[in-house]
Amino acid sequence: MSLVIETKDLWRVYPSKNHAEGIPALRGINLQVETGTFVTLKGRSGSGKTTLLNCLAGLDKPTSGTVHVLGHDLMQMSDDELTAWRRDQIGLVFQSFGLLPTLSAYENIELLLRIKGDEYEARDKRALECLEIVGLGKWKDHRPYEMSGGQQQRVAIARALANEAKLILADEPTGELDSKTTHELLKFFRELVEEHKITMLMVSHDALVDEYVHEVLELRDGVVIGN
Ligand code: ADP
Ligand code: MG
């Protein structure tokens, strides 16, 4: 068994003016996610889902415990190292898509690769490849507002894939989509995981996800149930 994510007794306590002891968003998370699996993380609002995803992406620093992602010990890395690591190895997808409205689908992806420092030809090839993977090759010149919600989310996923991410962390990516589009996107995620040997951890409230994922985890008051 090879693990993409492993946390041990992971705590994240936010400082608070009103509570001297702080707000414990994560209270000792022990999580293991195997390579090549599609896993969903459920839990009511405020249960710590976003905090956990941020800690796994190196966007937030846990208060204590250990977190290993893709073989890296994130607690031992500097902010600069985490930024470079995230850019090279992690794909992030959010509910609000996060596309730049004035850029076409192609340009949204190409920009990320430009920031990463890839040469023009490599950027062009990879951007087109990723749009093909998500089935939007013909839509490359369209801007976000000319596309449906499901299509925009696919562009965001193509962008997440563009850096050859081995791990995709998605925070409620279907939150703004109707149920038909949600089904299509979940089917697509499942295929993506299986065909490209990617691991995907997706936060979702949606009951629809259960039939598409390999594992369902639940966060309750900062602790994972069911892993
Ligand atoms: P979820 O994504 O499951 O809704 P969050 O991870 O956003 O949950 O929040 C978990 C808990 O941590 C909540 O009680 C929330 O109010 C608190 N929290 C989240 N972010 C911050 C922050 N930046 N500062 C203080 N408290 C926070
Ligand atoms: Mg959240």
PDB file of C-alpha atoms and ligand atoms in Angstrom:
ATOM      1  CA  MET A   1       0.000   0.000   0.000  1.00  0.00           C
ATOM      2  CA  SER A   2       1.426   3.336  -0.960  1.00  0.00           C
ATOM      3  CA  LEU A   3       0.140   6.467   0.754  1.00  0.00           C
ATOM      4  CA  VAL A   4      -0.205   9.888  -0.817  1.00  0.00           C
ATOM      5  CA  ILE A   5      -1.419  11.496   2.379  1.00  0.00           C
ATOM      6  CA  GLU A   6      -0.625  10.554   5.938  1.00  0.00           C
ATOM      7  CA  THR A   7      -1.334  12.716   8.958  1.00  0.00           C
ATOM      8  CA  LYS A   8      -0.740  11.816  12.574  1.00  0.00           C
ATOM      9  CA  ASP A   9      -2.431  13.589  15.457  1.00  0.00           C
ATOM     10  CA  LEU A  10      -2.784  16.747  13.392  1.00  0.00           C
ATOM     11  CA  TRP A  11      -4.100  19.798  15.234  1.00  0.00           C
ATOM     12  CA  ARG A  12      -4.918  23.261  13.959  1.00  0.00           C
ATOM     13  CA  VAL A  13      -5.908  25.711  16.655  1.00  0.00           C
ATOM     14  CA  TYR A  14      -6.821  29.209  15.499  1.00  0.00           C
ATOM     15  CA  PRO A  15      -5.930  32.012  17.914  1.00  0.00           C
ATOM     16  CA  SER A  16      -8.998  33.818  19.201  1.00  0.00           C
ATOM     17  CA  LYS A  17      -9.584  36.974  21.208  1.00  0.00           C
ATOM     18  CA  ASN A  18     -12.583  35.488  22.979  1.00  0.00           C
ATOM     19  CA  HIS A  19     -11.164  32.064  23.773  1.00  0.00           C
ATOM     20  CA  ALA A  20      -7.781  32.081  25.460  1.00  0.00           C
ATOM     21  CA  GLU A  21      -7.205  28.473  24.413  1.00  0.00           C
ATOM     22  CA  GLY A  22      -8.080  29.260  20.781  1.00  0.00           C
ATOM     23  CA  ILE A  23     -10.494  27.577  18.367  1.00  0.00           C
ATOM     24  CA  PRO A  24      -9.485  23.969  17.640  1.00  0.00           C
ATOM     25  CA  ALA A  25     -10.589  23.408  14.021  1.00  0.00           C
ATOM     26  CA  LEU A  26      -8.646  20.116  13.749  1.00  0.00           C
ATOM     27  CA  ARG A  27      -8.315  17.969  16.878  1.00  0.00           C
ATOM     28  CA  GLY A  28      -5.932  15.157  16.208  1.00  0.00           C
ATOM     29  CA  ILE A  29      -6.537  14.038  12.625  1.00  0.00           C
ATOM     30  CA  ASN A  30      -5.147  10.624  11.672  1.00  0.00           C
ATOM     31  CA  LEU A  31      -5.731  10.299   7.969  1.00  0.00           C
ATOM     32  CA  GLN A  32      -4.382   7.931   5.345  1.00  0.00           C
ATOM     33  CA  VAL A  33      -5.163   8.216   1.648  1.00  0.00           C
ATOM     34  CA  GLU A  34      -3.866   5.601  -0.767  1.00  0.00           C
ATOM     35  CA  THR A  35      -2.355   6.384  -4.144  1.00  0.00           C
ATOM     36  CA  GLY A  36      -4.811   6.275  -7.013  1.00  0.00           C
ATOM     37  CA  THR A  37      -7.992   6.601  -4.990  1.00  0.00           C
ATOM     38  CA  PHE A  38     -10.920   8.975  -5.226  1.00  0.00           C
ATOM     39  CA  VAL A  39     -11.920   9.948  -1.699  1.00  0.00           C
ATOM     40  CA  THR A  40     -14.605  12.291  -0.489  1.00  0.00           C
ATOM     41  CA  LEU A  41     -14.537  14.187   2.770  1.00  0.00           C
ATOM     42  CA  LYS A  42     -17.919  15.075   4.240  1.00  0.00           C
ATOM     43  CA  GLY A  43     -18.980  16.920   7.323  1.00  0.00           C
ATOM     44  CA  ARG A  44     -21.236  19.765   8.278  1.00  0.00           C
ATOM     45  CA  SER A  45     -20.245  23.386   7.930  1.00  0.00           C
ATOM     46  CA  GLY A  46     -17.560  24.330  10.457  1.00  0.00           C
ATOM     47  CA  SER A  47     -16.339  20.760  10.950  1.00  0.00           C
ATOM     48  CA  GLY A  48     -12.854  21.631   9.678  1.00  0.00           C
ATOM     49  CA  LYS A  49     -12.902  20.423   6.052  1.00  0.00           C
ATOM     50  CA  THR A  50     -11.387  23.511   4.486  1.00  0.00           C
ATOM     51  CA  THR A  51      -8.836  23.795   7.276  1.00  0.00           C
ATOM     52  CA  LEU A  52      -7.728  20.215   6.656  1.00  0.00           C
ATOM     53  CA  LEU A  53      -7.458  20.736   2.897  1.00  0.00           C
ATOM     54  CA  ASN A  54      -5.416  23.903   3.464  1.00  0.00           C
ATOM     55  CA  CYS A  55      -3.051  22.023   5.785  1.00  0.00           C
ATOM     56  CA  LEU A  56      -2.638  19.242   3.201  1.00  0.00           C
ATOM     57  CA  ALA A  57      -1.915  21.786   0.461  1.00  0.00           C
ATOM     58  CA  GLY A  58       0.651  23.592   2.605  1.00  0.00           C
ATOM     59  CA  LEU A  59      -1.496  26.734   2.543  1.00  0.00           C
ATOM     60  CA  ASP A  60      -1.898  26.658   6.304  1.00  0.00           C
ATOM     61  CA  LYS A  61       0.464  25.564   9.085  1.00  0.00           C
ATOM     62  CA  PRO A  62      -0.876  22.987  11.533  1.00  0.00           C
ATOM     63  CA  THR A  63      -0.345  23.725  15.222  1.00  0.00           C
ATOM     64  CA  SER A  64       1.030  20.257  15.976  1.00  0.00           C
ATOM     65  CA  GLY A  65       1.220  16.719  14.630  1.00  0.00           C
ATOM     66  CA  THR A  66       2.713  15.459  11.399  1.00  0.00           C
ATOM     67  CA  VAL A  67       1.581  15.724   7.791  1.00  0.00           C
ATOM     68  CA  HIS A  68       3.216  13.855   4.929  1.00  0.00           C
ATOM     69  CA  VAL A  69       1.972  14.502   1.401  1.00  0.00           C
ATOM     70  CA  LEU A  70       3.520  12.898  -1.698  1.00  0.00           C
ATOM     71  CA  GLY A  71       6.517  11.864   0.375  1.00  0.00           C
ATOM     72  CA  HIS A  72       7.167  15.342   1.796  1.00  0.00           C
ATOM     73  CA  ASP A  73       7.094  16.230   5.465  1.00  0.00           C
ATOM     74  CA  LEU A  74       5.226  19.534   5.211  1.00  0.00           C
ATOM     75  CA  MET A  75       5.952  20.573   8.811  1.00  0.00           C
ATOM     76  CA  GLN A  76       9.663  20.708   7.963  1.00  0.00           C
ATOM     77  CA  MET A  77       9.306  22.891   4.857  1.00  0.00           C
ATOM     78  CA  SER A  78       9.667  26.671   4.613  1.00  0.00           C
ATOM     79  CA  ASP A  79       6.946  28.802   3.040  1.00  0.00           C
ATOM     80  CA  ASP A  80       9.018  29.191  -0.139  1.00  0.00           C
ATOM     81  CA  GLU A  81       9.566  25.445  -0.370  1.00  0.00           C
ATOM     82  CA  LEU A  82       5.842  24.839   0.157  1.00  0.00           C
ATOM     83  CA  THR A  83       4.912  27.327  -2.555  1.00  0.00           C
ATOM     84  CA  ALA A  84       7.214  25.677  -5.093  1.00  0.00           C
ATOM     85  CA  TRP A  85       6.123  22.192  -4.072  1.00  0.00           C
ATOM     86  CA  ARG A  86       2.420  23.075  -4.337  1.00  0.00           C
ATOM     87  CA  ARG A  87       2.894  24.658  -7.747  1.00  0.00           C
ATOM     88  CA  ASP A  88       4.692  21.580  -9.048  1.00  0.00           C
ATOM     89  CA  GLN A  89       2.752  18.726  -7.483  1.00  0.00           C
ATOM     90  CA  ILE A  90      -0.689  19.758  -6.257  1.00  0.00           C
ATOM     91  CA  GLY A  91      -3.811  20.647  -8.196  1.00  0.00           C
ATOM     92  CA  LEU A  92      -6.314  22.809  -6.364  1.00  0.00           C
ATOM     93  CA  VAL A  93      -9.961  23.139  -7.358  1.00  0.00           C
ATOM     94  CA  PHE A  94     -12.481  25.360  -5.601  1.00  0.00           C
ATOM     95  CA  GLN A  95     -16.241  25.813  -5.637  1.00  0.00           C
ATOM     96  CA  SER A  96     -16.015  29.185  -7.322  1.00  0.00           C
ATOM     97  CA  PHE A  97     -13.847  27.854 -10.220  1.00  0.00           C
ATOM     98  CA  GLY A  98     -11.287  30.641  -9.801  1.00  0.00           C
ATOM     99  CA  LEU A  99     -10.891  31.338 -13.507  1.00  0.00           C
ATOM    100  CA  LEU A 100      -9.780  34.720 -14.764  1.00  0.00           C
ATOM    101  CA  PRO A 101     -12.803  36.116 -16.627  1.00  0.00           C
ATOM    102  CA  THR A 102     -10.932  38.040 -19.308  1.00  0.00           C
ATOM    103  CA  LEU A 103      -8.844  35.045 -20.381  1.00  0.00           C
ATOM    104  CA  SER A 104      -9.934  32.171 -22.601  1.00  0.00           C
ATOM    105  CA  ALA A 105      -9.969  28.584 -21.345  1.00  0.00           C
ATOM    106  CA  TYR A 106      -6.604  28.030 -23.021  1.00  0.00           C
ATOM    107  CA  GLU A 107      -5.102  31.233 -21.599  1.00  0.00           C
ATOM    108  CA  ASN A 108      -6.252  30.409 -18.070  1.00  0.00           C
ATOM    109  CA  ILE A 109      -4.170  27.231 -18.218  1.00  0.00           C
ATOM    110  CA  GLU A 110      -1.272  28.667 -20.151  1.00  0.00           C
ATOM    111  CA  LEU A 111      -0.868  31.480 -17.612  1.00  0.00           C
ATOM    112  CA  LEU A 112      -0.321  28.993 -14.800  1.00  0.00           C
ATOM    113  CA  LEU A 113       2.423  27.281 -16.787  1.00  0.00           C
ATOM    114  CA  ARG A 114       3.972  30.637 -17.597  1.00  0.00           C
ATOM    115  CA  ILE A 115       4.118  31.480 -13.878  1.00  0.00           C
ATOM    116  CA  LYS A 116       5.757  28.113 -13.382  1.00  0.00           C
ATOM    117  CA  GLY A 117       8.393  29.107 -15.943  1.00  0.00           C
ATOM    118  CA  ASP A 118       7.767  26.578 -18.722  1.00  0.00           C
ATOM    119  CA  GLU A 119       8.890  27.400 -22.282  1.00  0.00           C
ATOM    120  CA  TYR A 120       6.234  28.499 -24.789  1.00  0.00           C
ATOM    121  CA  GLU A 121       6.078  25.253 -26.760  1.00  0.00           C
ATOM    122  CA  ALA A 122       5.769  23.106 -23.666  1.00  0.00           C
ATOM    123  CA  ARG A 123       3.058  25.411 -22.298  1.00  0.00           C
ATOM    124  CA  ASP A 124       1.105  25.350 -25.517  1.00  0.00           C
ATOM    125  CA  LYS A 125       1.271  21.570 -25.833  1.00  0.00           C
ATOM    126  CA  ARG A 126       0.327  20.921 -22.209  1.00  0.00           C
ATOM    127  CA  ALA A 127      -2.533  23.450 -22.166  1.00  0.00           C
ATOM    128  CA  LEU A 128      -4.086  21.851 -25.252  1.00  0.00           C
ATOM    129  CA  GLU A 129      -3.538  18.335 -23.896  1.00  0.00           C
ATOM    130  CA  CYS A 130      -5.275  19.179 -20.635  1.00  0.00           C
ATOM    131  CA  LEU A 131      -8.230  20.765 -22.405  1.00  0.00           C
ATOM    132  CA  GLU A 132      -8.539  17.522 -24.418  1.00  0.00           C
ATOM    133  CA  ILE A 133      -8.430  15.442 -21.230  1.00  0.00           C
ATOM    134  CA  VAL A 134     -11.424  17.335 -19.850  1.00  0.00           C
ATOM    135  CA  GLY A 135     -13.205  17.166 -23.209  1.00  0.00           C
ATOM    136  CA  LEU A 136     -13.004  20.877 -23.991  1.00  0.00           C
ATOM    137  CA  GLY A 137     -10.543  20.964 -26.888  1.00  0.00           C
ATOM    138  CA  LYS A 138     -13.096  22.758 -29.055  1.00  0.00           C
ATOM    139  CA  TRP A 139     -13.774  25.327 -26.336  1.00  0.00           C
ATOM    140  CA  LYS A 140     -10.217  26.533 -25.934  1.00  0.00           C
ATOM    141  CA  ASP A 141     -10.879  30.061 -27.166  1.00  0.00           C
ATOM    142  CA  HIS A 142     -14.026  30.630 -25.118  1.00  0.00           C
ATOM    143  CA  ARG A 143     -14.022  32.800 -22.044  1.00  0.00           C
ATOM    144  CA  PRO A 144     -15.561  31.590 -18.784  1.00  0.00           C
ATOM    145  CA  TYR A 145     -18.817  33.546 -19.220  1.00  0.00           C
ATOM    146  CA  GLU A 146     -19.394  31.808 -22.560  1.00  0.00           C
ATOM    147  CA  MET A 147     -19.363  28.406 -20.857  1.00  0.00           C
ATOM    148  CA  SER A 148     -21.715  26.521 -18.528  1.00  0.00           C
ATOM    149  CA  GLY A 149     -20.853  26.005 -14.860  1.00  0.00           C
ATOM    150  CA  GLY A 150     -19.823  22.416 -15.549  1.00  0.00           C
ATOM    151  CA  GLN A 151     -17.572  23.493 -18.401  1.00  0.00           C
ATOM    152  CA  GLN A 152     -15.960  26.202 -16.277  1.00  0.00           C
ATOM    153  CA  GLN A 153     -15.272  23.687 -13.559  1.00  0.00           C
ATOM    154  CA  ARG A 154     -13.663  21.420 -16.173  1.00  0.00           C
ATOM    155  CA  VAL A 155     -11.377  24.246 -17.219  1.00  0.00           C
ATOM    156  CA  ALA A 156     -10.413  24.695 -13.564  1.00  0.00           C
ATOM    157  CA  ILE A 157      -9.644  20.967 -13.436  1.00  0.00           C
ATOM    158  CA  ALA A 158      -7.631  21.129 -16.650  1.00  0.00           C
ATOM    159  CA  ARG A 159      -5.635  23.885 -15.015  1.00  0.00           C
ATOM    160  CA  ALA A 160      -5.140  21.745 -11.906  1.00  0.00           C
ATOM    161  CA  LEU A 161      -3.884  18.923 -14.156  1.00  0.00           C
ATOM    162  CA  ALA A 162      -1.620  21.136 -16.223  1.00  0.00           C
ATOM    163  CA  ASN A 163       1.292  20.951 -13.822  1.00  0.00           C
ATOM    164  CA  GLU A 164       1.015  17.140 -13.904  1.00  0.00           C
ATOM    165  CA  ALA A 165      -0.359  17.139 -10.399  1.00  0.00           C
ATOM    166  CA  LYS A 166      -0.393  13.725  -8.791  1.00  0.00           C
ATOM    167  CA  LEU A 167      -2.798  14.889  -6.116  1.00  0.00           C
ATOM    168  CA  ILE A 168      -5.882  16.995  -6.627  1.00  0.00           C
ATOM    169  CA  LEU A 169      -7.458  18.670  -3.606  1.00  0.00           C
ATOM    170  CA  ALA A 170     -10.945  19.948  -4.331  1.00  0.00           C
ATOM    171  CA  ASP A 171     -13.100  22.011  -1.959  1.00  0.00           C
ATOM    172  CA  GLU A 172     -16.786  21.581  -2.811  1.00  0.00           C
ATOM    173  CA  PRO A 173     -16.148  21.645  -6.569  1.00  0.00           C
ATOM    174  CA  THR A 174     -19.756  20.762  -7.389  1.00  0.00           C
ATOM    175  CA  GLY A 175     -21.282  23.203  -4.890  1.00  0.00           C
ATOM    176  CA  GLU A 176     -22.589  25.558  -7.557  1.00  0.00           C
ATOM    177  CA  LEU A 177     -23.625  22.955 -10.131  1.00  0.00           C
ATOM    178  CA  ASP A 178     -27.014  21.349 -10.841  1.00  0.00           C
ATOM    179  CA  SER A 179     -27.440  17.631 -10.209  1.00  0.00           C
ATOM    180  CA  LYS A 180     -27.100  16.535 -13.842  1.00  0.00           C
ATOM    181  CA  THR A 181     -23.835  18.447 -14.221  1.00  0.00           C
ATOM    182  CA  THR A 182     -22.679  17.143 -10.853  1.00  0.00           C
ATOM    183  CA  HIS A 183     -23.202  13.541 -12.000  1.00  0.00           C
ATOM    184  CA  GLU A 184     -21.257  14.201 -15.197  1.00  0.00           C
ATOM    185  CA  LEU A 185     -18.407  15.820 -13.342  1.00  0.00           C
ATOM    186  CA  LEU A 186     -18.206  13.037 -10.745  1.00  0.00           C
ATOM    187  CA  LYS A 187     -18.104  10.411 -13.475  1.00  0.00           C
ATOM    188  CA  PHE A 188     -15.364  12.391 -15.115  1.00  0.00           C
ATOM    189  CA  PHE A 189     -13.382  12.645 -11.844  1.00  0.00           C
ATOM    190  CA  ARG A 190     -13.629   8.895 -11.352  1.00  0.00           C
ATOM    191  CA  GLU A 191     -12.301   8.256 -14.874  1.00  0.00           C
ATOM    192  CA  LEU A 192      -9.549  10.800 -14.358  1.00  0.00           C
ATOM    193  CA  VAL A 193      -8.388   9.047 -11.194  1.00  0.00           C
ATOM    194  CA  GLU A 194      -8.459   5.633 -12.848  1.00  0.00           C
ATOM    195  CA  GLU A 195      -6.917   6.527 -16.193  1.00  0.00           C
ATOM    196  CA  HIS A 196      -4.254   8.941 -15.022  1.00  0.00           C
ATOM    197  CA  LYS A 197      -3.325   7.331 -11.683  1.00  0.00           C
ATOM    198  CA  ILE A 198      -4.166  10.539  -9.879  1.00  0.00           C
ATOM    199  CA  THR A 199      -5.347  10.725  -6.287  1.00  0.00           C
ATOM    200  CA  MET A 200      -8.248  12.989  -5.532  1.00  0.00           C
ATOM    201  CA  LEU A 201      -9.503  14.207  -2.176  1.00  0.00           C
ATOM    202  CA  MET A 202     -12.756  16.073  -2.594  1.00  0.00           C
ATOM    203  CA  VAL A 203     -14.740  17.924   0.043  1.00  0.00           C
ATOM    204  CA  SER A 204     -18.446  17.632  -0.659  1.00  0.00           C
ATOM    205  CA  HIS A 205     -21.815  17.714   1.098  1.00  0.00           C
ATOM    206  CA  ASP A 206     -23.455  16.061  -1.861  1.00  0.00           C
ATOM    207  CA  ALA A 207     -25.113  12.673  -1.308  1.00  0.00           C
ATOM    208  CA  LEU A 208     -24.608  12.041  -5.050  1.00  0.00           C
ATOM    209  CA  VAL A 209     -20.877  11.499  -4.599  1.00  0.00           C
ATOM    210  CA  ASP A 210     -21.040   8.215  -2.692  1.00  0.00           C
ATOM    211  CA  GLU A 211     -21.553   6.017  -5.746  1.00  0.00           C
ATOM    212  CA  TYR A 212     -18.551   7.514  -7.555  1.00  0.00           C
ATOM    213  CA  VAL A 213     -15.844   7.434  -4.896  1.00  0.00           C
ATOM    214  CA  HIS A 214     -13.687   4.654  -3.470  1.00  0.00           C
ATOM    215  CA  GLU A 215     -13.990   5.905   0.075  1.00  0.00           C
ATOM    216  CA  VAL A 216     -16.194   8.270   2.075  1.00  0.00           C
ATOM    217  CA  LEU A 217     -14.671   9.987   5.107  1.00  0.00           C
ATOM    218  CA  GLU A 218     -16.455  12.207   7.542  1.00  0.00           C
ATOM    219  CA  LEU A 219     -15.111  15.028   9.666  1.00  0.00           C
ATOM    220  CA  ARG A 220     -16.950  15.622  12.905  1.00  0.00           C
ATOM    221  CA  ASP A 221     -15.786  18.397  15.223  1.00  0.00           C
ATOM    222  CA  GLY A 222     -12.245  18.257  13.890  1.00  0.00           C
ATOM    223  CA  VAL A 223     -11.861  14.468  13.965  1.00  0.00           C
ATOM    224  CA  VAL A 224     -12.083  12.040  11.027  1.00  0.00           C
ATOM    225  CA  ILE A 225     -14.656   9.258  11.282  1.00  0.00           C
ATOM    226  CA  GLY A 226     -14.404   6.208   9.044  1.00  0.00           C
ATOM    227  CA  ASN A 227     -10.761   6.090   7.828  1.00  0.00           C
TER     228      ASN A 227
HETATM  229  P1  ADP B   1     -15.637  23.688   6.984  1.00  0.00           P
HETATM  230  O1  ADP B   1     -14.816  23.876   5.762  1.00  0.00           O
HETATM  231  O2  ADP B   1     -15.896  22.246   7.327  1.00  0.00           O
HETATM  232  O3  ADP B   1     -16.922  24.454   6.939  1.00  0.00           O
HETATM  233  P2  ADP B   1     -13.589  25.255   8.331  1.00  0.00           P
HETATM  234  O4  ADP B   1     -12.336  24.482   8.202  1.00  0.00           O
HETATM  235  O5  ADP B   1     -13.775  26.409   7.425  1.00  0.00           O
HETATM  236  O6  ADP B   1     -14.829  24.254   8.257  1.00  0.00           O
HETATM  237  O7  ADP B   1     -13.705  25.796   9.827  1.00  0.00           O
HETATM  238  C1  ADP B   1     -13.521  24.966  10.976  1.00  0.00           C
HETATM  239  C2  ADP B   1     -13.595  25.825  12.246  1.00  0.00           C
HETATM  240  O8  ADP B   1     -12.493  26.708  12.294  1.00  0.00           O
HETATM  241  C3  ADP B   1     -14.840  26.682  12.339  1.00  0.00           C
HETATM  242  O9  ADP B   1     -15.213  26.753  13.703  1.00  0.00           O
HETATM  243  C4  ADP B   1     -14.362  28.023  11.844  1.00  0.00           C
HETATM  244  O10 ADP B   1     -15.125  29.057  12.407  1.00  0.00           O
HETATM  245  C5  ADP B   1     -12.927  28.048  12.333  1.00  0.00           C
HETATM  246  N1  ADP B   1     -12.044  28.831  11.452  1.00  0.00           N
HETATM  247  C6  ADP B   1     -11.805  28.607  10.132  1.00  0.00           C
HETATM  248  N2  ADP B   1     -10.930  29.474   9.627  1.00  0.00           N
HETATM  249  C7  ADP B   1     -10.589  30.302  10.651  1.00  0.00           C
HETATM  250  C8  ADP B   1      -9.695  31.418  10.789  1.00  0.00           C
HETATM  251  N3  ADP B   1      -8.966  31.861   9.763  1.00  0.00           N
HETATM  252  N4  ADP B   1      -9.617  32.010  12.015  1.00  0.00           N
HETATM  253  C9  ADP B   1     -10.323  31.577  13.067  1.00  0.00           C
HETATM  254  N5  ADP B   1     -11.173  30.517  13.007  1.00  0.00           N
HETATM  255  C10 ADP B   1     -11.308  29.888  11.824  1.00  0.00           C
HETATM  256 MG    MG B   2     -15.243  24.801   3.908  1.00  0.00          MG
END
